[in-house]
XYZ file of C-alpha atoms in Angstrom:
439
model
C -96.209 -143.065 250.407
C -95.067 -144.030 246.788
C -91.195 -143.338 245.877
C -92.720 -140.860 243.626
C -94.601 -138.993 246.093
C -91.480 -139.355 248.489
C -89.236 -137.500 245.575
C -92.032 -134.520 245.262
C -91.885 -134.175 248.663
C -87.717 -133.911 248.608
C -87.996 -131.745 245.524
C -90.123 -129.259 247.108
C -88.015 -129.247 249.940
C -84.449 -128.347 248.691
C -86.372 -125.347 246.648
C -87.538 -124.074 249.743
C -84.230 -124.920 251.133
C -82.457 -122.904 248.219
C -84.941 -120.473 248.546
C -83.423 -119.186 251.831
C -80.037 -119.754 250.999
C -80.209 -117.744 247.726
C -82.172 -114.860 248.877
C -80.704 -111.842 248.399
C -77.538 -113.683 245.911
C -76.522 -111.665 243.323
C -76.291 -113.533 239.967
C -74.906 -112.433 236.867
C -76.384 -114.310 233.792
C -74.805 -114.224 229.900
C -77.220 -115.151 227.499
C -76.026 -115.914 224.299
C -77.647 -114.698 221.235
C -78.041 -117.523 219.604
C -80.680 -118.300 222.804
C -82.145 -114.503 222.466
C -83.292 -115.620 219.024
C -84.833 -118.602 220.126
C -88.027 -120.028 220.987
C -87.244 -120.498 224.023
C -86.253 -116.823 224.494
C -89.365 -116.014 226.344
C -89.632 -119.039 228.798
C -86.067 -118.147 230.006
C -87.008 -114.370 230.569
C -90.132 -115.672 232.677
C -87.521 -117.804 234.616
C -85.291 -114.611 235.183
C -88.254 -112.595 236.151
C -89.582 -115.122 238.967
C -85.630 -115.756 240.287
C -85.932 -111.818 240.466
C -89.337 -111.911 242.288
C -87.847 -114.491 244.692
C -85.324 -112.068 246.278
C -82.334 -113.080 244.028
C -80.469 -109.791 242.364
C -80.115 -110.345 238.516
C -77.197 -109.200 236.090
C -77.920 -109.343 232.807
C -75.064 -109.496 229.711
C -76.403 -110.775 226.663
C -74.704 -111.170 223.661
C -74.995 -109.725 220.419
C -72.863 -111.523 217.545
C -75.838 -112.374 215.143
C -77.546 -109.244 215.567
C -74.070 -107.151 214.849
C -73.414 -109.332 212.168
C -77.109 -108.679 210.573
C -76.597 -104.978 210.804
C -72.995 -104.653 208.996
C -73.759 -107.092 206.359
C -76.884 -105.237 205.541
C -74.779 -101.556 205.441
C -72.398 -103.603 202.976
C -69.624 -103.178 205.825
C -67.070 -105.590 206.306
C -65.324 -106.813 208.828
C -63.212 -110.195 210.131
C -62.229 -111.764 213.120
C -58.704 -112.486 214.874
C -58.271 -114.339 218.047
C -61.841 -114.616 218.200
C -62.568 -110.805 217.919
C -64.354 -108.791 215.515
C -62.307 -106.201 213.633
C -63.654 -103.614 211.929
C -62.735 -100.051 210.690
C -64.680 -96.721 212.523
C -67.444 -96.309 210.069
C -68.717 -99.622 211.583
C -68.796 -98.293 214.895
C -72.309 -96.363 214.956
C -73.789 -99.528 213.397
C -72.349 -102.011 216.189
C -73.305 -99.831 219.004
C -77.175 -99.875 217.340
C -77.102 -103.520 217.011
C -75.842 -104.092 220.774
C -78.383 -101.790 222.109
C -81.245 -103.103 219.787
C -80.349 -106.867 221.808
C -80.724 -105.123 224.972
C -83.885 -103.416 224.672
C -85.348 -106.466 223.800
C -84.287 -108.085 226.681
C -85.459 -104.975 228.814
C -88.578 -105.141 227.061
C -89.242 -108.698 227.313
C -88.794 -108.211 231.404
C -91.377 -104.811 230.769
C -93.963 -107.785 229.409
C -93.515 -109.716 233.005
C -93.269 -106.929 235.202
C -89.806 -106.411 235.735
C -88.304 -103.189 235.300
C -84.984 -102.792 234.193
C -82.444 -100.320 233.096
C -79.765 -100.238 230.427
C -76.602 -98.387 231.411
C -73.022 -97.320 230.206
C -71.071 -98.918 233.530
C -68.334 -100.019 231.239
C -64.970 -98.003 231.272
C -62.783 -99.269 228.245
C -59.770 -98.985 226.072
C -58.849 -99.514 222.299
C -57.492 -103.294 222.389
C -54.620 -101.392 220.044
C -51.992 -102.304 217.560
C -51.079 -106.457 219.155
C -47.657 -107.561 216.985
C -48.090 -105.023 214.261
C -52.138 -105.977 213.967
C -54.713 -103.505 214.490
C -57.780 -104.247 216.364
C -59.689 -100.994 215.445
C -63.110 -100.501 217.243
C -62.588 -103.642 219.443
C -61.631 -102.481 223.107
C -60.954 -103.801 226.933
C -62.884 -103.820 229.857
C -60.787 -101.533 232.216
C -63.100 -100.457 234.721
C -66.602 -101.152 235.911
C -69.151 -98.216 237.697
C -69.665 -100.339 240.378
C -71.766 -98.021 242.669
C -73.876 -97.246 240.001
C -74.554 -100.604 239.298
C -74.967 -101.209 242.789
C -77.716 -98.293 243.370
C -79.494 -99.620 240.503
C -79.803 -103.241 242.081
C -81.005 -101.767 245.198
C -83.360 -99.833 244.087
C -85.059 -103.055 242.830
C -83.810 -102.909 239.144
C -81.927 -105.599 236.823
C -79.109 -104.221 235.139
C -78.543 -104.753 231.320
C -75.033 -104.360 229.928
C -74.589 -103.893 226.451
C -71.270 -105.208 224.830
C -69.857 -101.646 224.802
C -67.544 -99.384 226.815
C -66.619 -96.076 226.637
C -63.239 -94.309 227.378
C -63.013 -91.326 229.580
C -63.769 -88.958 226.526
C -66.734 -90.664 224.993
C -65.594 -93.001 222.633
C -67.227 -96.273 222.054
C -65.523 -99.790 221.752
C -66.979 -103.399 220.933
C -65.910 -105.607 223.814
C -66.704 -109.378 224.149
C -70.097 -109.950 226.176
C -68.708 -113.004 227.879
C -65.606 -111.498 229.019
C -67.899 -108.810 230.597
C -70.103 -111.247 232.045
C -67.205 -112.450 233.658
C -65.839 -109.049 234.751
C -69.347 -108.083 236.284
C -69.278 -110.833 238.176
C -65.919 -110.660 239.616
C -66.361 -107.135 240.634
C -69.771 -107.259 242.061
C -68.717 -110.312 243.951
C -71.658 -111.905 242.297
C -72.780 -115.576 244.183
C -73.127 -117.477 240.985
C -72.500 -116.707 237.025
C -74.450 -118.549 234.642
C -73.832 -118.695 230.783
C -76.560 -119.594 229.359
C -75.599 -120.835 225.888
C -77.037 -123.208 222.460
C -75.215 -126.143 222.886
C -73.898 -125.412 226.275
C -73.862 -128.907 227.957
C -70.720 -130.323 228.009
C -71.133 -134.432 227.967
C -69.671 -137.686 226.684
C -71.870 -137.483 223.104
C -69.352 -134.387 222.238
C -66.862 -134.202 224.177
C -63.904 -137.009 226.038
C -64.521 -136.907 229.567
C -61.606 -138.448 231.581
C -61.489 -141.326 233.856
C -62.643 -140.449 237.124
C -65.106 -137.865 236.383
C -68.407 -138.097 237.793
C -71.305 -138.060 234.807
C -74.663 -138.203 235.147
C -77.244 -141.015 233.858
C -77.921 -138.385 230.621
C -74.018 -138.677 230.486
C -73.749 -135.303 231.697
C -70.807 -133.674 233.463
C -72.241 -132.007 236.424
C -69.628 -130.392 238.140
C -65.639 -129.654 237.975
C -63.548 -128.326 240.080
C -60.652 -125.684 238.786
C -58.110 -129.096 238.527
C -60.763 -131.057 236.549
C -61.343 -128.086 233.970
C -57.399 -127.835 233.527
C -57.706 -131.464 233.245
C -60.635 -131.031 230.476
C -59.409 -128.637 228.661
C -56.548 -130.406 227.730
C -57.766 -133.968 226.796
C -60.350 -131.509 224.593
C -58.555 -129.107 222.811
C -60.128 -127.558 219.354
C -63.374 -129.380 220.316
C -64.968 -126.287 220.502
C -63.421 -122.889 221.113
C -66.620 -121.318 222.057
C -66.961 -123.613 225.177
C -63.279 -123.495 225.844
C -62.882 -119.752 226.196
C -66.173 -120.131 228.633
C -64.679 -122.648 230.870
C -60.977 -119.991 230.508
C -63.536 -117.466 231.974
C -65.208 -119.268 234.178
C -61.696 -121.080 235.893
C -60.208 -116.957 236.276
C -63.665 -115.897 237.657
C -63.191 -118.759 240.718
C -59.773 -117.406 241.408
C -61.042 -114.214 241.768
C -63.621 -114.710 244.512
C -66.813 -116.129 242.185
C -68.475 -118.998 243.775
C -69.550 -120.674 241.134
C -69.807 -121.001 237.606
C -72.790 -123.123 235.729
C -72.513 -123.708 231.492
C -76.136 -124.384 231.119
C -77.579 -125.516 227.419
C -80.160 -122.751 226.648
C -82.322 -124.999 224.151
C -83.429 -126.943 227.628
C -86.373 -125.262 229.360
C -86.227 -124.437 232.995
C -82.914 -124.715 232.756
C -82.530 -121.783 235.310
C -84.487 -122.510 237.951
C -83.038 -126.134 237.808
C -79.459 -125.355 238.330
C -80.165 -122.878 240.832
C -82.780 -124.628 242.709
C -81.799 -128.615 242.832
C -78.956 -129.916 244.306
C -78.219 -131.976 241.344
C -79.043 -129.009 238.825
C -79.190 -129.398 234.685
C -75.706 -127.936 233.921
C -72.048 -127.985 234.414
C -70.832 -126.031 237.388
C -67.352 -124.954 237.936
C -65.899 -124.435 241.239
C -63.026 -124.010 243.427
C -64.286 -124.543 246.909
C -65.343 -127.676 247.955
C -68.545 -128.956 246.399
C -70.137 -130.760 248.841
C -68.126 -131.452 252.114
C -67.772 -134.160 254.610
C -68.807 -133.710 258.687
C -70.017 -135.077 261.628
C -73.501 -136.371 261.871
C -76.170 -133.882 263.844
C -79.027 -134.739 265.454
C -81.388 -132.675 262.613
C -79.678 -134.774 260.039
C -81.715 -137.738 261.346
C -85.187 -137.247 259.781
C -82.190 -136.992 256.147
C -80.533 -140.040 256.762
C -83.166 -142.408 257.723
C -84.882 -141.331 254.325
C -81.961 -142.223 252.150
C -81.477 -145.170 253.918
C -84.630 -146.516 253.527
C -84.454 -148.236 250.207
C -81.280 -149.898 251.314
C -83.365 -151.411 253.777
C -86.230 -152.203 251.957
C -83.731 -154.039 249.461
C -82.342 -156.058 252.442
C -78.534 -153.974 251.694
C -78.884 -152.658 254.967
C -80.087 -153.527 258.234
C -83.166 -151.653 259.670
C -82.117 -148.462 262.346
C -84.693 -146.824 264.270
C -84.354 -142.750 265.093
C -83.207 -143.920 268.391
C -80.636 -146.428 267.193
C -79.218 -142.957 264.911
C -79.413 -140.932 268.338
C -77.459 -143.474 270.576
C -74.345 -143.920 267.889
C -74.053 -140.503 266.186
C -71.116 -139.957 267.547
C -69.896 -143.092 264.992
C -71.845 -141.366 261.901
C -70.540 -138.947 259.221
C -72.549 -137.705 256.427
C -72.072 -135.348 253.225
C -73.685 -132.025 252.932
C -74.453 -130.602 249.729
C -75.868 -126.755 249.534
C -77.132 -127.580 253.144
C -78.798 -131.011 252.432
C -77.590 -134.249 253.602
C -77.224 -136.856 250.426
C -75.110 -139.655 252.097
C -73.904 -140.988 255.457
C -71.956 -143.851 256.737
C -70.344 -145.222 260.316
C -67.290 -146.208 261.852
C -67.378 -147.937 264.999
C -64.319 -148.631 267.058
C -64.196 -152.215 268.694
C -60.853 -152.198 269.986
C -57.413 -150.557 269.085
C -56.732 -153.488 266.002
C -60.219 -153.279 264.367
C -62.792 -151.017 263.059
C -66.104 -151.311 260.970
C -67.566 -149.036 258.460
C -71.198 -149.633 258.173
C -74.312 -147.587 257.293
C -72.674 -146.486 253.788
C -76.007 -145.182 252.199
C -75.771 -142.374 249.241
C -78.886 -140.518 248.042
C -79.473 -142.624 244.975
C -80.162 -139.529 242.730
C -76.318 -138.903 243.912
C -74.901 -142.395 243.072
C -72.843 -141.125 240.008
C -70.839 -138.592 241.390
C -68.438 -139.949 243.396
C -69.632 -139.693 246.863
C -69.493 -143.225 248.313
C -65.780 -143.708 247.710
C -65.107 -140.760 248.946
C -66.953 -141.004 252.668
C -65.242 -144.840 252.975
C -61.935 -142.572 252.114
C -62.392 -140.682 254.427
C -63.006 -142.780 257.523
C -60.345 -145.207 256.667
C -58.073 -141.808 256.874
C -60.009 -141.484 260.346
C -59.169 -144.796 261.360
C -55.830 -144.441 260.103
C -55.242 -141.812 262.490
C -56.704 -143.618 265.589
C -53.439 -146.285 264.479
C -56.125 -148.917 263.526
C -54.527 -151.933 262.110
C -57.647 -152.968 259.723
C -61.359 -152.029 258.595
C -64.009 -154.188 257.656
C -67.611 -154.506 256.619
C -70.033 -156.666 256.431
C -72.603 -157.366 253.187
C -74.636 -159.051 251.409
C -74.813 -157.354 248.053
C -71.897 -154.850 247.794
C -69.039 -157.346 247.375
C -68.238 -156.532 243.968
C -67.957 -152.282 245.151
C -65.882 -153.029 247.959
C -63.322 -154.723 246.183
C -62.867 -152.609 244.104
C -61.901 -150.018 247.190
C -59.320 -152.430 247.929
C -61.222 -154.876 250.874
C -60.478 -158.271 250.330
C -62.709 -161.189 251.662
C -61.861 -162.435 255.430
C -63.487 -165.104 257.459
C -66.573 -164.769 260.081
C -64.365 -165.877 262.858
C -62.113 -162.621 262.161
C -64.709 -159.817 263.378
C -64.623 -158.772 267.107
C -67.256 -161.127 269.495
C -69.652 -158.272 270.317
C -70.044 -157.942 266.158
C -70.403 -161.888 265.697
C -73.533 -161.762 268.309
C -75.753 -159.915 266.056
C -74.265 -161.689 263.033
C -77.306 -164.170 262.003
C -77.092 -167.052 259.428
C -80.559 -166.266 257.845
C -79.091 -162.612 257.142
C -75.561 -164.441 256.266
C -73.166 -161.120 255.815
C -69.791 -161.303 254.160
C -66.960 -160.064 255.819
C -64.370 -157.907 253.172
C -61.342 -156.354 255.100
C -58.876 -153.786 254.520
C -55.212 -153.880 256.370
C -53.346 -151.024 256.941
C-alpha cells in the first residue's frame, strides 16, 4: 500500500474515531456575518446540518453587524461605537431588533433547505449596559441570564437553537448585546464541549501576526493550538494587530476558565473548515485550551497496530531499526507514547541497563505531527523518568538525528561508553553514533 493510500486509510479512521467521541457533544458555533454573506454561506450550513445528523447538538449565534448597519443607514439613523459597542438612541431599537432577526431566519431557513429544523428563541435575560463614566450606552445591554432549560428542551427534542443578538429584561424591553460575547455565554452555561467562531479572516498565522519563539506552527505557518499561557503570551507580543481577533481570543481564554473545553478560531472563507477541526486530529484552525492537549502515558498493548505504523517510515529510511509486533509486546513495559483525542501520534523507549545508564530509543512522531512540539517533549519526559530512577546519564544511538539531539543538550560519547549487552547488537555496517546526556 502507497503512503497515500496508508493516509486515507488513517484519515478515515480518526473520523470514525471522532465520530464516537463527539456523539452526543454539544457545540456552540458563532458565525460571523461577514461569513453569512458569503459564498461560502451555504457550504458551511451543509457542514452544520451533517455535524447535526451525526449526533452532535448544535448552538447557533450568528452575528449581525452588517445587516444592522444596512438597516439604520437606510432609516437615515445614526449611531457610533465606543469600546467596540454600538450606541444608538431608542428610535433605533425596533430597526436593530428587525435586522438581528432578519440574520437569523436566514440561518433557520438555510437549515429548513437541508432538513434541519430549528427554532429561534428569546433565552436571553439582559440589562441596559447604563451610564459607564458619565457615557451613555442607550439600547446596548448585558447578558445577565440565560433560559437554560428552555434551551435545553429544545436541543432534546432534536432542534438547533438560534440566538439572536438580543435580550430582554424582565418587563419586555429589548437590548443589542454583542453576538460573540453571547456565544461565549451559551457556551459556558450549557457546558458546551467545544465553541467555534467561525470568522473572515479568522486564522491566526505568521503572514499577520508575530508568533513567539517556541510556538508550534504548522507547514501553512499556521498556529494550531494555544494553551491559556500561550494566548496571554500572544496577546501581548500582538497588541492593536487586530481588535476583532483579540477580544475573540479574551472570550475564548474566560470561556476555558469557566469549564469550556475548547475553543477553535476557524477562518470562514476556507471550506470544510468545520468538519476539519472537529474531525482531524490536526484540524484547520486555532484551538484554545486549558487542559492538556495531548498527554503523555504508558504504552498498551492496542497501541501496537499505532506505533508500528508511525514507525514505519523511520524504518524504511534506515532512522530506525526494524521491530516486529512481538519485539513491541516483550518491551512495552520500556515504551511511552502520546495520545491525542484518543489516537496515538508518537512513542519512544527507555530501557534501564544498570543503575548509571539508560537509553532512549524508538523516538518516532507521526510525521503529520512533526511541528508541534511533541518529540522534545516525550525525550523530556523520560529523562525526568530517569531522573527519578537516580540515573547518572542517557544516551542514544543514531545515524541521522545528530544535529536534533544536540540541540536537546546530548553531546557525542564514544562506542566503548554504552553498556556490553547494547555494544552486541551494535554493527559496523549500521555504524550508530552514540550522543549522551549527564545528569
Amino acid at each position: 500500500m502507497d503512503n497515500s493510500s496508508v493516509q486515507k486509510a488513517q484519515n478515515i479512521r480518526d473520523v470514525i474515531r471522532y465520530l464516537q467521541k463527539f456523539k452526543n457533544a454539544l457545540v456552540v458555533i458563532y458565525l460571523d456575518d461577514k461569513i453569512i454573506n458569503s459564498p461560502l454561506f451555504s457550504s458551511h450550513i451543509r457542514d452544520i446540518a451533517l455535524l447535526h445528523k451525526a449526533g452532535l447538538k448544535v448552538v447557533i449565534i450568528p452575528g449581525a453587524k452588517q445587516r444592522i448597519d444596512q438597516v439604520l443607514q437606510d432609516a437615515k439613523i445614526q449611531w457610533n461605537y465606543k469600546d467596540n459597542i454600538r450606541v444608538t438612541n431608542q428610535e433605533a431599537m425596533p430597526l436593530i431588533k428587525m435586522a438581528a432577526f432578519d440574520v437569523s431566519n436566514i440561518v433557520m431557513t438555510s437549515l429548513a433547505a437541508n432538513n434541519i429544523t430549528a427554532v429561534i428563541g428569546n433565552w436571553v435575560r439582559s440589562r441596559a449596559k447604563g451610564i459607564l463614566e458619565g457615557y451613555d450606552f442607550g439600547t446596548a445591554g448585558e447578558i445577565e441570564k440565560l433560559e437554560v432549560n428552555a434551551i435545553q428542551t429544545v436541543l432534546e427534542h432534536g432542534f438547533i437553537p438560534i440566538f439572536p443578538c438580543i435580550g430582554w429584561n424582565s418587563t419586555g424591553h429589548p437590548y443589542n448585546i454583542s453576538s460573540a460575547e453571547l456565544s461565549q455565554q451559551v457556551a459556558i452555561n450549557l457546558k458546551a464541549d467545544k465553541l467555534f467562531f467561525v470568522m473572515k479572516d479568522g486564522g491566526i498565522d505568521s503572514s499577520r501576526y508575530f508568533i513567539p519563539e517556541n510556538f508550534a506552527l504548522s507547514d501553512s505557518g499556521e498556529v494550531p493550538a494555544m494553551n491559556l499561557e500561550e494566548v496571554e503570551i500572544f496577546l501581548k507580543k500582538n497588541i492593536h494587530k487586530n481588535e476583532t481577533v483579540e477580544k475573540i481570543l479574551a472570550l475564548a481564554k474566560t470561556a476555558c476558565n469557566n469549564g469550556v473545553t475548547r475553543v477553535h478560531i476557524l477562518n470562514g472563507e476556507i471550506d470544510g473548515v468545520l468538519p476539519c477541526e472537529i474531525f482531524s486530529d490536526l484540524g484547520s484552525g486555532t484551538m484554545i485550551y486549558s487542559n492538556d492537549y495531548g498527554k503523555i502515558r504508558n504504552m498498551e498493548r492496542t497501541d501496537i497496530p499505532a506505533i508500528l505504523s508511525i514507525m514505519n517510515p523511520f524504518i524504511q529510511n534506515g532512522k530506525l531499526l526494524p521491530r516486529s509486533e512481538k519485539q513491541l509486546e516483550e518491551s512495552m513495559q520500556d515504551f511511552i507514547v502520546y495520545e491525542l483525542d484518543g489516537g496515538v501520534h508518537a512513542c519512544a523507549c527507555l530501557h534501564f541497563y544498570d543503575k548509571k545508564q539508560a537509553e532512549i530509543s524508538a523516538v518516532a512522531v507521526d510525521e503529520n505531527f512533526s511541528h508541534m512540539g511533541i518529540g522534545p517533549k516525550i525525550i523530556e519526559h523520560l529523562i525526568s523518568k530517569a531522573k527519578k530512577e537516580k540515573i547518572k546519564s542517557v544516551f542514544i544511538m543514531t545515524t541521522q538525528a545528530s544535529d536534533w539531539f544536540e540541540k536537546l543538550g546530548f553531546t557525542e560519547d564514544k562506542i566503548e561508553s554504552i553498556p556490553e549487552e547494547r555494544k552486541k547488537i551494535w554493527t559496523p555496517q549500521r555504524n550508530s553514533k552514540v550522543f549522551r546526556l549527564n545528569f
